[in-house]
CSV table of C-alpha atoms and ligand atoms in Angstrom, one decimal:
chain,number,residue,atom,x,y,z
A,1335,UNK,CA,13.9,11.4,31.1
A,1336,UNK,CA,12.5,8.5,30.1
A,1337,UNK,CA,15.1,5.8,29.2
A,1338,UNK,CA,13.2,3.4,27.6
A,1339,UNK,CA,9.6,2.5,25.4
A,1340,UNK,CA,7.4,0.0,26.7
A,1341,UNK,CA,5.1,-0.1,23.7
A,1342,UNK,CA,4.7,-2.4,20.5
A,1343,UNK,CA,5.0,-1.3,17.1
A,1344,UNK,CA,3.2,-4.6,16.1
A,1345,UNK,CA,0.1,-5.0,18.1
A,1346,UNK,CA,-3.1,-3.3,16.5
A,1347,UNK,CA,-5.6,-2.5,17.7
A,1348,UNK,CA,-8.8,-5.4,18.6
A,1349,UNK,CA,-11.4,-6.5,16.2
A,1350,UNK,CA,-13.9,-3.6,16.8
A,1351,UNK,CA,-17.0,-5.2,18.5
A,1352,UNK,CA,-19.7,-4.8,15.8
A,1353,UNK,CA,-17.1,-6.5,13.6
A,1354,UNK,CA,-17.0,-9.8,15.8
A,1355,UNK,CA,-20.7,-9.8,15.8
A,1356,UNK,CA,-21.1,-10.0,12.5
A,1357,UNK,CA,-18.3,-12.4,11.9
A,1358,UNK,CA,-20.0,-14.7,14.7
A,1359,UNK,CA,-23.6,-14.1,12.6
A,1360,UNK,CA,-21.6,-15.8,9.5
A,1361,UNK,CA,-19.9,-18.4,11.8
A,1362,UNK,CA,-23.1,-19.1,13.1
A,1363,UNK,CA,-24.8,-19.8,9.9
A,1364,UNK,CA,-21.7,-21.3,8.5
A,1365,UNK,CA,-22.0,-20.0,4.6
A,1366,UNK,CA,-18.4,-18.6,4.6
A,1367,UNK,CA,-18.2,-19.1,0.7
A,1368,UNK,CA,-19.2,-16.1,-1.0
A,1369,UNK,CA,-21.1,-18.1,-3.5
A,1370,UNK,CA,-22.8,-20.0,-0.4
A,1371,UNK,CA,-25.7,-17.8,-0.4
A,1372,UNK,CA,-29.2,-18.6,1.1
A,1373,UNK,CA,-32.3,-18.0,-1.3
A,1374,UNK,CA,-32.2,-14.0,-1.9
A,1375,UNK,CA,-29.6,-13.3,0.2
A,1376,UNK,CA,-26.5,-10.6,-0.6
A,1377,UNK,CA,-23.2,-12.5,1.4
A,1378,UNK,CA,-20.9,-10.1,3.2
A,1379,UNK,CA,-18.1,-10.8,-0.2
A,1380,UNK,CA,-20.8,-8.8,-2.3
A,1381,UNK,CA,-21.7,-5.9,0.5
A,1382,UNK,CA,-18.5,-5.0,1.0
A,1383,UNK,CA,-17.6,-4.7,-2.6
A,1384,UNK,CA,-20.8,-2.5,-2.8
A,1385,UNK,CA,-19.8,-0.3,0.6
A,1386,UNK,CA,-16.1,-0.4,-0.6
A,1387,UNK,CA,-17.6,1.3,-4.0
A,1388,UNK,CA,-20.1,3.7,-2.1
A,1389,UNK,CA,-16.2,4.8,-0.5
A,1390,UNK,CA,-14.4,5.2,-3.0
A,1391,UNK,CA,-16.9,6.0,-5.8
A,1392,UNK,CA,-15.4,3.2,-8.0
A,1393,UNK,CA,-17.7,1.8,-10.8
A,1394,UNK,CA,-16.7,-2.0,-9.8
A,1395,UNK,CA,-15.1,-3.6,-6.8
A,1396,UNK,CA,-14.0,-7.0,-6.7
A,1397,UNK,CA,-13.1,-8.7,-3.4
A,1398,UNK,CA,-10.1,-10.6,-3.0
A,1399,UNK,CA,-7.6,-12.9,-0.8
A,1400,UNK,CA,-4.8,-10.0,-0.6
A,1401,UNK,CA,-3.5,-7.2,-2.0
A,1402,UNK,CA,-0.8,-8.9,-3.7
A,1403,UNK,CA,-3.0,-11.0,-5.7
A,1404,UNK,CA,-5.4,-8.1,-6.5
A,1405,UNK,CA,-2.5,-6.1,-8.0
A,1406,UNK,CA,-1.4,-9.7,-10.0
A,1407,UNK,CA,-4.8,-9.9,-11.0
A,1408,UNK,CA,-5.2,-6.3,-12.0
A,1409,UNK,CA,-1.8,-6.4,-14.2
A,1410,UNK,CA,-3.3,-9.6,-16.1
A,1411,UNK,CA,-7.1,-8.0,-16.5
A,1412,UNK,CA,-4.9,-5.1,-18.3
A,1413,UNK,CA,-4.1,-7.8,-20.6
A,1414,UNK,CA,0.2,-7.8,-19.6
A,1415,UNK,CA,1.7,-10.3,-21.1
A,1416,UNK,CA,4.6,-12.4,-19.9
A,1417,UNK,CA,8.0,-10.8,-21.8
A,1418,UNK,CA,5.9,-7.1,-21.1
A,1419,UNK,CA,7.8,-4.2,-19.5
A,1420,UNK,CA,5.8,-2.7,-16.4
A,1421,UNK,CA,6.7,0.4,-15.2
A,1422,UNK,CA,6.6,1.0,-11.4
A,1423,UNK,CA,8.3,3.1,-8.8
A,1424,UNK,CA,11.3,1.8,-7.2
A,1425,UNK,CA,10.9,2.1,-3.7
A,1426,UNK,CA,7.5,-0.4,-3.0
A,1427,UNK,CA,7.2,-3.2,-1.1
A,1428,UNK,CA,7.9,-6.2,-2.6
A,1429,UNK,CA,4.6,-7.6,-3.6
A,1430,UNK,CA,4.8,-5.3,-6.4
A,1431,UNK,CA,7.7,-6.8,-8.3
A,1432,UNK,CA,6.4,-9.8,-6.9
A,1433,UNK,CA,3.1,-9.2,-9.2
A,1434,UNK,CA,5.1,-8.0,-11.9
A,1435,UNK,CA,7.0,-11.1,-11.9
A,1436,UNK,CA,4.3,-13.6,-11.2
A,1437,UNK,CA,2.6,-12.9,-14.6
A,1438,UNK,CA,6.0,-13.0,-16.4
A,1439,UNK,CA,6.5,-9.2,-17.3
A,1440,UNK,CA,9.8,-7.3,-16.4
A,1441,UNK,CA,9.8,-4.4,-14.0
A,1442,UNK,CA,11.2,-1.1,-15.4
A,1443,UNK,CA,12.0,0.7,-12.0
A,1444,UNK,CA,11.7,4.3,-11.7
A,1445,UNK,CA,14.1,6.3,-9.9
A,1446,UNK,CA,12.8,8.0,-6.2
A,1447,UNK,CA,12.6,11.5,-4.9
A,1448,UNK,CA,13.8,12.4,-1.7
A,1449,UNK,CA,10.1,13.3,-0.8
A,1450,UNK,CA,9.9,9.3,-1.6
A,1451,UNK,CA,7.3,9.4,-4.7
A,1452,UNK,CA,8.0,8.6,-8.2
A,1453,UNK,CA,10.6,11.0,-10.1
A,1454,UNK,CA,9.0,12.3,-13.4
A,1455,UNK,CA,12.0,13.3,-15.7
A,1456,UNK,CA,13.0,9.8,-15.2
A,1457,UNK,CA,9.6,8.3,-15.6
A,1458,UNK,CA,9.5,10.0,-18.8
A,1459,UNK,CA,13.1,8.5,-20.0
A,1460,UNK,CA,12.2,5.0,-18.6
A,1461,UNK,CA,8.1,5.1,-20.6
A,1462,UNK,CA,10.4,5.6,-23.9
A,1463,UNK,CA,12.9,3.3,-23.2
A,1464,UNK,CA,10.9,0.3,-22.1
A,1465,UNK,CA,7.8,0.4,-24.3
A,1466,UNK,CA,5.5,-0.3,-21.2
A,1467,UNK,CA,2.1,0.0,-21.5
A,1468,UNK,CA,1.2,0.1,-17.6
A,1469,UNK,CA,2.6,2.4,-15.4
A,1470,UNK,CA,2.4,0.0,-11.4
A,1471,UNK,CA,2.4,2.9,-9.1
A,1472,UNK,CA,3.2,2.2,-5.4
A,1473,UNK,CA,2.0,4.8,-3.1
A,1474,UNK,CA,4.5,3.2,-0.4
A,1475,UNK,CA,4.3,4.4,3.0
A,1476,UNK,CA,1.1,6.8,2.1
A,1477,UNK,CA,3.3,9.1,-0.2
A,1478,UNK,CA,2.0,10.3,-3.4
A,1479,UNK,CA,3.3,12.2,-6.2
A,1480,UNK,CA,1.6,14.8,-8.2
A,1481,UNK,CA,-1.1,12.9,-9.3
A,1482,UNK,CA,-2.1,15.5,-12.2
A,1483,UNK,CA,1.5,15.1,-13.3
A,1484,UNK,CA,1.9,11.2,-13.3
A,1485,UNK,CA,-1.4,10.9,-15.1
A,1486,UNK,CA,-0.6,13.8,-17.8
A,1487,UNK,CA,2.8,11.9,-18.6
A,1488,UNK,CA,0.9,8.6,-18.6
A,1489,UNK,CA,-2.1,9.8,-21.1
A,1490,UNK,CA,-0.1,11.2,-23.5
A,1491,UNK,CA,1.9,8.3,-24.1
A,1492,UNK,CA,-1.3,5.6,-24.3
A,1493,UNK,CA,0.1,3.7,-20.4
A,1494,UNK,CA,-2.8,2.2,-18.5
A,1495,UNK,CA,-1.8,3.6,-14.9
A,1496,UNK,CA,-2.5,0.8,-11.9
A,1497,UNK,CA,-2.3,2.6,-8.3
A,1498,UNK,CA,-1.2,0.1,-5.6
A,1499,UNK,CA,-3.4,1.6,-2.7
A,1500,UNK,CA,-2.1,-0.8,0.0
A,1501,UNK,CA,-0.8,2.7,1.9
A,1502,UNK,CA,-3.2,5.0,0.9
A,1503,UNK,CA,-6.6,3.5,1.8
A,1504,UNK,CA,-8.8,6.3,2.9
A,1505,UNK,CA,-6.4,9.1,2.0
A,1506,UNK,CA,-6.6,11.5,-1.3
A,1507,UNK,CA,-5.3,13.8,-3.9
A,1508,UNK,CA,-6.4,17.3,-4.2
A,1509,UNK,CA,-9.9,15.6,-2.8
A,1510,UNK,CA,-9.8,13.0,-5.3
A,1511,UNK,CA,-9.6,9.4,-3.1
A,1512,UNK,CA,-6.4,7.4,-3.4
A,1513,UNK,CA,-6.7,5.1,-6.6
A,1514,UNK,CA,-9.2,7.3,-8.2
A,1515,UNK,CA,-7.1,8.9,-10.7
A,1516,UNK,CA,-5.8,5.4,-12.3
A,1517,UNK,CA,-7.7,3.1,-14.5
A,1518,UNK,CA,-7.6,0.4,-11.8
A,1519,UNK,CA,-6.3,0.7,-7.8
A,1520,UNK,CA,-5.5,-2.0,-5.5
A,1521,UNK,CA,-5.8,-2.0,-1.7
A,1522,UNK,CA,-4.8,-4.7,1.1
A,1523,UNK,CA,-6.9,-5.4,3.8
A,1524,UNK,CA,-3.6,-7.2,5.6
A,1525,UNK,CA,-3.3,-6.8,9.5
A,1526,UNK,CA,-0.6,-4.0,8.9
A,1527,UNK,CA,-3.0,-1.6,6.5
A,1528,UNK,CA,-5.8,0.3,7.5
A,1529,UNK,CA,-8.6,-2.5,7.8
A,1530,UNK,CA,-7.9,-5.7,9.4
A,1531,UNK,CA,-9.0,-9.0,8.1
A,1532,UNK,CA,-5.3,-10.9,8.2
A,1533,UNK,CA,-5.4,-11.1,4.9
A,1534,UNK,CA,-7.7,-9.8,2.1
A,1535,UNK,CA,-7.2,-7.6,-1.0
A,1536,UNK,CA,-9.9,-5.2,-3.3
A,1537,UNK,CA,-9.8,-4.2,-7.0
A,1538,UNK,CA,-11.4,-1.0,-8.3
A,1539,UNK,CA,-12.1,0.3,-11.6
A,1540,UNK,CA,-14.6,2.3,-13.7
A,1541,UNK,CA,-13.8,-0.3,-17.0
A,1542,UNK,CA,-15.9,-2.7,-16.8
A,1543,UNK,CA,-13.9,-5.3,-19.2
A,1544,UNK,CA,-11.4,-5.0,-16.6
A,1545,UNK,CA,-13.8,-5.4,-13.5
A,1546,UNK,CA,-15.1,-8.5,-15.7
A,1547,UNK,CA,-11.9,-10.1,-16.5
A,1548,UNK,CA,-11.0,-9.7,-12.6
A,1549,UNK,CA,-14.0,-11.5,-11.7
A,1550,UNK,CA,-13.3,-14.4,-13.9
A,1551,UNK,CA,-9.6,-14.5,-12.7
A,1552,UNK,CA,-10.4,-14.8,-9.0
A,1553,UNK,CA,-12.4,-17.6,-9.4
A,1554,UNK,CA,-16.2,-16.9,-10.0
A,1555,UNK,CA,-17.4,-20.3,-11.6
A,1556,UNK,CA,-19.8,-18.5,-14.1
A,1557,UNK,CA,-21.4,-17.2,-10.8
A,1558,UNK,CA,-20.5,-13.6,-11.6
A,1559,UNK,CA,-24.1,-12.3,-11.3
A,1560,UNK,CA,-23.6,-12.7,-7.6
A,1561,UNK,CA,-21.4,-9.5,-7.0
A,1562,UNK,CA,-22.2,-6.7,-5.7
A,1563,UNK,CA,-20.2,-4.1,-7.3
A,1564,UNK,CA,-19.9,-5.8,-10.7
A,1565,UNK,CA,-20.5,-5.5,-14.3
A,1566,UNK,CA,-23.3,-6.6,-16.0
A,1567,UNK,CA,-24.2,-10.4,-17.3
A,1568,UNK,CA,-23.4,-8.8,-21.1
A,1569,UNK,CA,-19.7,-7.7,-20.5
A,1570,UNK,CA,-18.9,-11.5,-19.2
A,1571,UNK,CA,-19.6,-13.1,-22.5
A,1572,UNK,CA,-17.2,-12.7,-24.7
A,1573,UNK,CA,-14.4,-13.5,-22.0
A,1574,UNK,CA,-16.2,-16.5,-20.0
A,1575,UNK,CA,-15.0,-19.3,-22.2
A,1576,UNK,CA,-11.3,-17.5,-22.5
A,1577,UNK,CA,-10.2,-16.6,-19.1
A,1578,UNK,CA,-8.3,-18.8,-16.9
A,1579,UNK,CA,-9.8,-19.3,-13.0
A,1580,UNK,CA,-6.8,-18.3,-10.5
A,1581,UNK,CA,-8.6,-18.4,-7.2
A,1582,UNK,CA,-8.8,-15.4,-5.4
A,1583,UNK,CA,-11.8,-15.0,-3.6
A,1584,UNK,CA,-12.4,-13.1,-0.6
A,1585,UNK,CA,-14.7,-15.6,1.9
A,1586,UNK,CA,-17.9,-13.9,3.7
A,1587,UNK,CA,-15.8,-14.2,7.0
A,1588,UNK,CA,-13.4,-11.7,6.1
A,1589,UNK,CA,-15.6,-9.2,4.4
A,1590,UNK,CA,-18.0,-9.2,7.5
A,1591,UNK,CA,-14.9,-8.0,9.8
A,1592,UNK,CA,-14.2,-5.9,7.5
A,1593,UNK,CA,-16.9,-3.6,6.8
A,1594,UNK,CA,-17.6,-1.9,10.3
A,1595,UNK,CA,-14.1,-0.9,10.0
A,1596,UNK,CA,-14.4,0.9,6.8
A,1597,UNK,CA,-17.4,2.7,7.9
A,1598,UNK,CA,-14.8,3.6,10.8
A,1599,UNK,CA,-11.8,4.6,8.7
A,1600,UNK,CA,-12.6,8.2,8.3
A,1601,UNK,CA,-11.9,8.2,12.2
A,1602,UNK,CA,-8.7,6.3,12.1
A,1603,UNK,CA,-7.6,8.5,9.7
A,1604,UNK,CA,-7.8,11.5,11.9
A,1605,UNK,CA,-6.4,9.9,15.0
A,1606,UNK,CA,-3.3,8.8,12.9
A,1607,UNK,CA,-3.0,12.2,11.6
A,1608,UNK,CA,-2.9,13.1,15.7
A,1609,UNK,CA,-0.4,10.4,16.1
A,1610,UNK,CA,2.1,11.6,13.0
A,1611,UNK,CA,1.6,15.2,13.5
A,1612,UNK,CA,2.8,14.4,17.2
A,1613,UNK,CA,6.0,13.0,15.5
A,1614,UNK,CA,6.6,15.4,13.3
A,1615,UNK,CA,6.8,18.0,16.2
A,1616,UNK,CA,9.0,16.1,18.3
A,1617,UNK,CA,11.4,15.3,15.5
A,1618,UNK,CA,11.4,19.3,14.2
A,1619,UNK,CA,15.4,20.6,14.4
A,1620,UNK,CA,17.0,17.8,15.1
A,1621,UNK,CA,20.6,17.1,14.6
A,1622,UNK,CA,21.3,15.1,11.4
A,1623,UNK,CA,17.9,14.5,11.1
A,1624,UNK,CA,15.8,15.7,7.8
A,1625,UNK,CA,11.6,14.9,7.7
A,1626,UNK,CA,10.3,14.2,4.4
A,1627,UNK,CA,8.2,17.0,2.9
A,1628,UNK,CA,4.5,17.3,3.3
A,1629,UNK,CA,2.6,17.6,0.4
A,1630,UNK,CA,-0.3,20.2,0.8
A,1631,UNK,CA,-2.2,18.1,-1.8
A,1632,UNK,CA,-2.3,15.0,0.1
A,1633,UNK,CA,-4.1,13.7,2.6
A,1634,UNK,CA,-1.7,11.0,3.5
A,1635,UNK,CA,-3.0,8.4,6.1
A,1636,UNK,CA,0.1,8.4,8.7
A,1637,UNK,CA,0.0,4.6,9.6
A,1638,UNK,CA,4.0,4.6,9.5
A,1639,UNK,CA,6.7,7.5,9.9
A,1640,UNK,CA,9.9,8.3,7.8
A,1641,UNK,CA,12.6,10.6,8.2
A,1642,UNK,CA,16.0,10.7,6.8
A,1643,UNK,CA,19.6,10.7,8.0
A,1644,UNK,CA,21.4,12.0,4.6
A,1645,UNK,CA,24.8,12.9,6.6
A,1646,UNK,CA,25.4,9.6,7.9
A,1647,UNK,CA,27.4,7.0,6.7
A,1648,UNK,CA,26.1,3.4,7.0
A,1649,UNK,CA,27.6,2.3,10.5
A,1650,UNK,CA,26.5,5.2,12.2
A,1651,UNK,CA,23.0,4.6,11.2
A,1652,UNK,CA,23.2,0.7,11.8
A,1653,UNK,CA,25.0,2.0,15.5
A,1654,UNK,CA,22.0,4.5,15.8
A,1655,UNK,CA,19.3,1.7,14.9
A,1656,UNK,CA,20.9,-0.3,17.5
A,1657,UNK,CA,20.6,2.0,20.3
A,1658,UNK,CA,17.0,2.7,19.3
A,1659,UNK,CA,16.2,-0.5,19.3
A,1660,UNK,CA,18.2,-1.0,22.9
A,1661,UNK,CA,15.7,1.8,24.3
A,1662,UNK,CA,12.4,0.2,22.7
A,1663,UNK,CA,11.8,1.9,19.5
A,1664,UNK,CA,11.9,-0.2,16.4
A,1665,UNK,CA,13.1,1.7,13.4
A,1666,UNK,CA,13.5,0.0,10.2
A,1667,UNK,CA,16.4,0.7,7.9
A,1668,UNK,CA,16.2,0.8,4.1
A,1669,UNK,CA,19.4,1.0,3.8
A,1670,UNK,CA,20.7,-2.5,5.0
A,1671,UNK,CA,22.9,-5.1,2.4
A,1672,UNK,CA,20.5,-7.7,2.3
A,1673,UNK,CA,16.1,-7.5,2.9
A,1674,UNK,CA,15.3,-8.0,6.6
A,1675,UNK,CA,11.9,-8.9,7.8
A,1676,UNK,CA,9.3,-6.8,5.7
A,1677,UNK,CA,11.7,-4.2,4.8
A,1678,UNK,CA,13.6,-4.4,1.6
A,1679,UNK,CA,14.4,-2.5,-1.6
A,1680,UNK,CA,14.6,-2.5,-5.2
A,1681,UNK,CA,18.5,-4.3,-4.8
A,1682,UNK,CA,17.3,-7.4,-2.8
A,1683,UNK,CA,14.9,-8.4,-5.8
A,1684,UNK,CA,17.7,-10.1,-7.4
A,1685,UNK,CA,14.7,-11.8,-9.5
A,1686,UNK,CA,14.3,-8.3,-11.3
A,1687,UNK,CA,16.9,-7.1,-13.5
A,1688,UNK,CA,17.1,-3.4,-12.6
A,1689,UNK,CA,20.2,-1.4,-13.6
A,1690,UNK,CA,21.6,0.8,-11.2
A,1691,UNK,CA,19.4,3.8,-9.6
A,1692,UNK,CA,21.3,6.1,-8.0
A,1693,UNK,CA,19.2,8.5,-7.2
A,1694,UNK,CA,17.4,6.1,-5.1
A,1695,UNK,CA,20.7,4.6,-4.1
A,1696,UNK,CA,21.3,7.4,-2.0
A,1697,UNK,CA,17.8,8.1,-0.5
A,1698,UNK,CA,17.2,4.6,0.7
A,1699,UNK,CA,20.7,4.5,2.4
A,1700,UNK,CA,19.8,7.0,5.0
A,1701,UNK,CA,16.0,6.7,4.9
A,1702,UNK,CA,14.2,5.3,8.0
A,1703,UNK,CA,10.7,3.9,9.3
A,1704,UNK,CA,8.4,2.9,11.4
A,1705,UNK,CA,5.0,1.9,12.3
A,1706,UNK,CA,2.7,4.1,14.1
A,1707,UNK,CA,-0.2,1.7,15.1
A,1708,UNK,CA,-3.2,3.4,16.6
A,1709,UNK,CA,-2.6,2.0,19.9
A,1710,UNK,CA,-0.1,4.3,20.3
A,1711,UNK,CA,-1.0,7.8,22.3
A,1712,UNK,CA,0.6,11.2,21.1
A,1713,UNK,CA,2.2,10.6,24.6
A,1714,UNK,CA,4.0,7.5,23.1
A,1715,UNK,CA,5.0,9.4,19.9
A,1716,UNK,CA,6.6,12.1,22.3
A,1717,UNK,CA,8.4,9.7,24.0
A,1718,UNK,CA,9.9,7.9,21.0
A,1719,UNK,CA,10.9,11.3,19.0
A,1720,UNK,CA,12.3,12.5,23.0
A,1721,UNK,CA,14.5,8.8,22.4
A,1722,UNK,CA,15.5,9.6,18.6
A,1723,UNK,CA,16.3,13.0,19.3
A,1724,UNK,CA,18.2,12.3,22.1
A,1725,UNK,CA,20.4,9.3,20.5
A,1726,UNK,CA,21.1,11.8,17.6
A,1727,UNK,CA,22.2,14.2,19.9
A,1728,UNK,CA,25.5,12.6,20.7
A,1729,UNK,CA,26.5,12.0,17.1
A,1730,UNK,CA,29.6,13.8,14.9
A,1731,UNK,CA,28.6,16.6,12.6
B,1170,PLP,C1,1.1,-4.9,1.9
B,1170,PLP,C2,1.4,-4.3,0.6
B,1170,PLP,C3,1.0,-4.9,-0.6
B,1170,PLP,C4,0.4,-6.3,-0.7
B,1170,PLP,O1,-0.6,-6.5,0.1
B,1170,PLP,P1,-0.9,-8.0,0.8
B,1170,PLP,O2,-2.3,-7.9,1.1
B,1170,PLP,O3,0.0,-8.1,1.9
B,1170,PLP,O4,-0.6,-9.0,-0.3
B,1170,PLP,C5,1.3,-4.2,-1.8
B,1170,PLP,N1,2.0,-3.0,-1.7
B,1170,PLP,C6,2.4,-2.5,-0.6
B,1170,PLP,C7,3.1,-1.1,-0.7
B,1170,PLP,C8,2.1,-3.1,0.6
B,1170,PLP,O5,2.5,-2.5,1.7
């Protein structure tokens, strides 16, 4: 019996070799600005927007500072206006009413499934009721709904759909990658997502007014022609003179550590399947204890774990955390009073006026997490589902 976890739910893995190399080649040469290009030279900024479109098979990629600002960016090249209703769903992580709320709009929150993605008979009630023309979908934690569905209820009522990818990066949909089936997707390049940079963002979309207004936004000084997954000189025109310069650029620092770990996502994608298939076993029948449905549909990259305690009342779960946390194994609680560390919900963004959801309510209040970084072993995911299971164990019920 093993009493407690040595391991840390923090630390990711190092800076893969080929990655430091080529971050030392830009050091070296010390053009870090992505417009600081020697004669005929394509900077690291513009080859990982082209490698980031070769990925995904998006039109246009713009690199930028975070994910946050891409999805702040994205919301302003769809042309939302401060006063604007955005739809989005209500469990996301707070950059997303963050965005919202940056460019002056008002969330319209959408009520959650206890499979944790977006419920649709209440989408449908809250598109008529708040007029919204975009539709801020957070695949939070990697979950996705029916992405047929969302965009069939989106279509026929003229809302632009934005997919905040920050979870989701190199998973898909029925084979479609993750912020393929929206007219723009977002994805963080943060030290918690799937590619580490400490902090770095990307923007994709097939419409290229949108890709061009992006462009502008971040920051390009008129030097648009200088991307590498861009639109044309043409499409700029008409909007050079007109759009504001926010400054978001990803540096050529960044996007050099960054693009040897794309080209090895596919294989961190399969060893975190390993690592939450692994929980998933060792968390099968246990008291109290329900996992959140897979969805056959989904490839869903398994960077973090969830599960549910639906029969417990708040102190027993705080009580449970507690003794998790005494053995080693950091589980974060949605359902706390007031936002702690990164984990938060849709209550503690006193900044949104949301009415009551609750639906949501009651799933967050017994919904749990927690990080499964690939320096974990399925050994270490055995020996964290052996401590869960075995401090549910001694529980009421
Ligand atoms: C991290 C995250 C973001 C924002 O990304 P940053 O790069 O940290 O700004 C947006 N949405 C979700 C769901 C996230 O987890």
């Amino acid at each position: 019996m093993v009493h407690r976890f040595e391991g840390s739910f923090t630390q990711q893995e190092p800076i893969p070799a080929a990655a430091v190399d080529a971050a030392t080649a830009v050091l070296n040469h010390g053009r870090l600005h992505r417009y600081n290009l020697a004669a005929d030279e394509v900077g690291e900024a513009s080859l990982l927007e082209r490698d980031f479109a070769a990925f995904t098979g998006a039109r246009y990629v713009l690199a930028m500072t975070s994910g946050g600002h891409a999805l702040a960016t994205a919301l302003r090249a769809h042309d939302v206006k401060p006063g604007d209703a955005v739809l989005s769903n209500a469990f996301t992580l707070a950059p997303v009413p963050g965005a919202i709320a940056g460019v002056g709009a008002r969330v319209a929150f959408v009520e959650t499934t206890e499979s944790l993605t977006i419920d649709f008979a209440h989408l449908e009630e809250m598109a008529e009721m708040s007029g919204a023309r975009v539709l801020m979908l957070s695949h939070m934690r990697g979950h996705q709904p029916d992405m047929d569905r969302v965009m069939r209820i989106a279509r026929d009522r003229g809302i632009a759909v934005i997919e905040d990818c920050a979870h989701t990066m190199g998973g898909s949909w029925r084979g479609v990658v993750s912020g393929r089936h929206g007219a723009s997707a977002c994805y963080s390049t943060q030290t918690y997502k799937h590619i580490n940079s400490g902090e770095g963002g990307l923007l994709a979309t097939d419409d290229p007014k949108v890709a061009a207004r992006a462009t502008l936004l971040s920051g390009s000084y008129m030097l648009y022609e200088r991307h590498g997954a861009g639109p044309g000189a043409d499409v700029f025109e008409a909007m050079r003179d007109f759009t504001p310069n926010l400054s978001g650029r990803m540096d050529n620092l960044r996007a050099a550590i960054l693009r040897p770990q794309l080209a090895a996502l596919p294989g961190r994608v399969s060893r975190w399947a390993d690592l939450h298939d692994a929980m998933e076993d060792g968390l099968r029948d246990v008291p109290h204890l329900s996992l959140i449905d897979r969805n056959p549909d989904l490839v869903r990259v398994g960077s973090s774990f969830q599960f549910r305690l639906p029969g417990l009342v708040a102190h027993e779960i705080e009580a449970f955390v507690d003794r998790c946390a005494g053995r080693g194994v950091e589980l974060k609680w949605f359902g706390a009073a007031r936002a702690h560390g990164f984990t938060s919900t849709y209550r503690h963004w006193a900044y949104a006026e949301t009415p009551d959801l609750p639906q949501t309510d009651r799933v967050m209040a017994g919904l749990l997490d927690m990080r499964l970084p690939l320096m974990f072993s399925k050994e270490d995911c055995e020996i964290i589902a052996r401590i869960i299971r075995a401090e549910l164990s001694g529980m009421r019920g």
